[in-house]
CSV table of C-alpha atoms in Angstrom, one decimal:
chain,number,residue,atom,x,y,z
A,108,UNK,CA,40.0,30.8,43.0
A,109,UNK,CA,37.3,30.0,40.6
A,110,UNK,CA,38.3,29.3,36.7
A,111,UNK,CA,35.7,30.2,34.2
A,112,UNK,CA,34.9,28.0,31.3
A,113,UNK,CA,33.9,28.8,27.7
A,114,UNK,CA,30.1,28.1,27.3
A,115,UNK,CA,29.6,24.8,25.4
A,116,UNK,CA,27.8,23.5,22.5
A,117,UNK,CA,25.9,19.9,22.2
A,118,UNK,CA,23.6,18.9,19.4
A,119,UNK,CA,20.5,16.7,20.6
A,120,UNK,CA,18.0,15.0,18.5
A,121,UNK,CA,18.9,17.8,15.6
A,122,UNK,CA,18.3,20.5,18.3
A,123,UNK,CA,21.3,22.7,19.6
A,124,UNK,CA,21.7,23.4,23.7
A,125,UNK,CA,24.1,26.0,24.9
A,126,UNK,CA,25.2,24.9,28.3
A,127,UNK,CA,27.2,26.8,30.5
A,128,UNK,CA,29.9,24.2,31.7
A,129,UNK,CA,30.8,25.9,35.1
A,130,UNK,CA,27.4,25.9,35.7
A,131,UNK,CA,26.0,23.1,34.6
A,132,UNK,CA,22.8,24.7,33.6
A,133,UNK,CA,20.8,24.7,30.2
A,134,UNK,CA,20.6,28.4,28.7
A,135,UNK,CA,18.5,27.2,25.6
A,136,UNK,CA,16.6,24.2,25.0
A,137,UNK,CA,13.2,23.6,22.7
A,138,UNK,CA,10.6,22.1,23.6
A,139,UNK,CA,10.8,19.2,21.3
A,140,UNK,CA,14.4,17.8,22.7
A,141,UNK,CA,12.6,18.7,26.6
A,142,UNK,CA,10.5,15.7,25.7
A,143,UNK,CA,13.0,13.7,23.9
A,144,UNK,CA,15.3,14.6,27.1
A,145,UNK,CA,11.4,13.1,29.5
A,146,UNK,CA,11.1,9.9,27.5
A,147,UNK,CA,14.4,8.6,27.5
A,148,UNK,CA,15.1,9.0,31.0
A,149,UNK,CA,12.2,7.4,32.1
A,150,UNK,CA,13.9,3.8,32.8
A,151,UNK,CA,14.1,3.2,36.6
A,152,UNK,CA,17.3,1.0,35.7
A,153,UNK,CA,20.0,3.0,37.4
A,154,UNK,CA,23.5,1.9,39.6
A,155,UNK,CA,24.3,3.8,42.6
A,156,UNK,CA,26.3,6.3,41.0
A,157,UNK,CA,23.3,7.1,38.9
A,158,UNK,CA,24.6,6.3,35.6
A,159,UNK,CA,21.9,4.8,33.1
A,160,UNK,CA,21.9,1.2,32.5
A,161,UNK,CA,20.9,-0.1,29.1
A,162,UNK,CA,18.3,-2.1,29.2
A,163,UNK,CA,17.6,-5.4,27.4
A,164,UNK,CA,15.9,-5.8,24.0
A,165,UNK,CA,13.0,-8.0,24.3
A,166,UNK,CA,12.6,-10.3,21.8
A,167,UNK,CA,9.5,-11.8,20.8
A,168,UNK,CA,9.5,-15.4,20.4
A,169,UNK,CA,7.0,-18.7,21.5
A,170,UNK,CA,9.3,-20.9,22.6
A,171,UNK,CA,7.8,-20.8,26.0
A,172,UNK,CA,4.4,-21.8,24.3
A,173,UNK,CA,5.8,-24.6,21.8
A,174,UNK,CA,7.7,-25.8,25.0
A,175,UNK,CA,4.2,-26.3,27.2
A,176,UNK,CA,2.6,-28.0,24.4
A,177,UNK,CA,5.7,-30.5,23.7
A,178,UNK,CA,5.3,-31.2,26.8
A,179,UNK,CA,1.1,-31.6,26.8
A,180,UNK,CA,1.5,-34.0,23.7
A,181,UNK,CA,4.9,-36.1,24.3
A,182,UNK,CA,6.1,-35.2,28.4
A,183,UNK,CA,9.5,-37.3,27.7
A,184,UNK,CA,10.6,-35.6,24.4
A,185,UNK,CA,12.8,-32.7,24.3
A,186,UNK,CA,13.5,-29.9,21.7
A,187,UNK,CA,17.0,-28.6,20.5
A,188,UNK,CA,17.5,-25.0,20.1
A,189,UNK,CA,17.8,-25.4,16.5
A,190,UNK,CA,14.5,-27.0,16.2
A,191,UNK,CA,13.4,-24.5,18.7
A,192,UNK,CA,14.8,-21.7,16.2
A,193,UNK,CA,12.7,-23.4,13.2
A,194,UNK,CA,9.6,-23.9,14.9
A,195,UNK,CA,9.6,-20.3,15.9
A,196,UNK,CA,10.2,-18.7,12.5
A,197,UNK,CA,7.8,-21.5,11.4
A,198,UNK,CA,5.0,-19.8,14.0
A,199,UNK,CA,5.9,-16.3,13.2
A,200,UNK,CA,5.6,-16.7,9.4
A,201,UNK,CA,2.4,-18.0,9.6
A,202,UNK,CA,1.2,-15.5,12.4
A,203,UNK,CA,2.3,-12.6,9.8
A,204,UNK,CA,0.8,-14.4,6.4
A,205,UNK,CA,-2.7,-14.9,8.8
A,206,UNK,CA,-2.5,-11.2,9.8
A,207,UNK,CA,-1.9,-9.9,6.7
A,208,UNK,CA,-4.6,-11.6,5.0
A,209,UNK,CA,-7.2,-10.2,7.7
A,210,UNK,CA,-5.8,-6.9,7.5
A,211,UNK,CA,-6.7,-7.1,3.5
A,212,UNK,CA,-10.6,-8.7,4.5
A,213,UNK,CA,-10.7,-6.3,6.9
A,214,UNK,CA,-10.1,-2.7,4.4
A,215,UNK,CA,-11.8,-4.9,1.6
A,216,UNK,CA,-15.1,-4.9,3.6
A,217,UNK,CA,-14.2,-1.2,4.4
A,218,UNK,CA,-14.7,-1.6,8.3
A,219,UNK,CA,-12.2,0.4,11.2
A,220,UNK,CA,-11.9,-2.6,13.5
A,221,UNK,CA,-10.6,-6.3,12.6
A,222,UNK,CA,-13.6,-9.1,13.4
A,223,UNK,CA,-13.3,-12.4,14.6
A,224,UNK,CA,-15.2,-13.3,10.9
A,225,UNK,CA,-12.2,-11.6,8.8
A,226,UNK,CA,-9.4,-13.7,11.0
A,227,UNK,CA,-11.3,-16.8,10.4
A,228,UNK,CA,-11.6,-16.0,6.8
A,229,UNK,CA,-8.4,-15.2,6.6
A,230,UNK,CA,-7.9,-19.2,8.4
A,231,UNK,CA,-9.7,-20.6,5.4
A,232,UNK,CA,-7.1,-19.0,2.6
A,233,UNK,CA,-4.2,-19.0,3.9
A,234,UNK,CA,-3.9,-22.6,5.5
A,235,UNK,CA,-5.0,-25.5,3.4
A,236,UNK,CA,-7.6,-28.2,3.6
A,237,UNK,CA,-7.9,-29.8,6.9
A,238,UNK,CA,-5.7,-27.4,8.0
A,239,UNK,CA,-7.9,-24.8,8.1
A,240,UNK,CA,-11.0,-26.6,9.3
A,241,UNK,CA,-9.0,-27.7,12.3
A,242,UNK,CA,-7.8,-24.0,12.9
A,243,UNK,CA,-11.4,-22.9,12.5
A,244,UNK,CA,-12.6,-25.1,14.9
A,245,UNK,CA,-9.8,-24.1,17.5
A,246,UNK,CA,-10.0,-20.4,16.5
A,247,UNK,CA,-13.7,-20.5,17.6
A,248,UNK,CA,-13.4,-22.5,20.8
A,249,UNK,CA,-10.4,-20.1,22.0
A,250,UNK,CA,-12.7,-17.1,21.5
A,251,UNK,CA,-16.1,-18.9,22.9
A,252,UNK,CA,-13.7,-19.6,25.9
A,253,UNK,CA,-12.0,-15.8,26.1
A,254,UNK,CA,-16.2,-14.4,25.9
A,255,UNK,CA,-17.2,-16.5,28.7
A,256,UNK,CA,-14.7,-16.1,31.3
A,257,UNK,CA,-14.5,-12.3,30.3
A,258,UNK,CA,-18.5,-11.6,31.3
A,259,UNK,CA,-18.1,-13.8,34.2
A,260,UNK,CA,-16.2,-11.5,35.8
């Protein structure tokens, strides 16, 4: 003996789906919430029932870079997460100020693209004195480095 249901309705991303609950089938859909429905179910991360896991946030930080170069410059020392915390805010900040400020060179001189010339004008302001000679200096190795071993192979 089969029991009919009452068709059902679900709002999705501002878009309304009539399903048909005995069926299980979509009567109406948009194409707009068809491609919502593609790009969220495009995570592989599934248990085997086939329920969706969440995955993780990724959060951007460079503790694994100020890590490697404690350990270049002192091999013995170690780092608290707090300091670890500090230093990492410290890094973004200045990442963001030195970003910004090529951004502005960048539409000042009315060009599409960002040059090496407008971050390493953007070097000079923002960081002080010997500061930003040294950054200079270490900006244009990095990138003489990156130019060679990209044409070499």
């Amino acid at each position: 003996m089969t029991t009919s249901t009452p068709a059902t309705t679900t709002s999705v991303a501002k878009k309304t789906i009539k399903t048909d609950s005995s069926m299980g089938k979509k009567k109406r859909a948009s194409v707009a919430s068809k491609k919502k429905a593609t790009t969220v179910n495009n995570n592989n991360n599934s248990d085997k029932k086939g329920n969706k896991k969440r995955s993780k946030k990724r959060i951007e930080s460079y503790s694994t870079y100020i890590y490697r170069v404690l350990k270049q410059v002192h091999p013995d020392m170690r780092i608290s997460q707090k300091s670890m915390t500090v230093m990492n805010d410290f890094i973004s900040d200045v990442f963001d100020r030195l970003a910004s400020q090529a951004k502005e060179l960048q539409e000042h001189s009315k060009r599409p693209t960002l040059n090496p010339r407008d971050f390493e004008m953007a070097v000079g302001l923002a960081l002080p004195g010997e500061l930003a000679k040294h950054g200079r200096s270490e900006g244009t190795k990095a990138l003489t480095t990156y130019t060679a071993t990209k044409h070499s192979s």
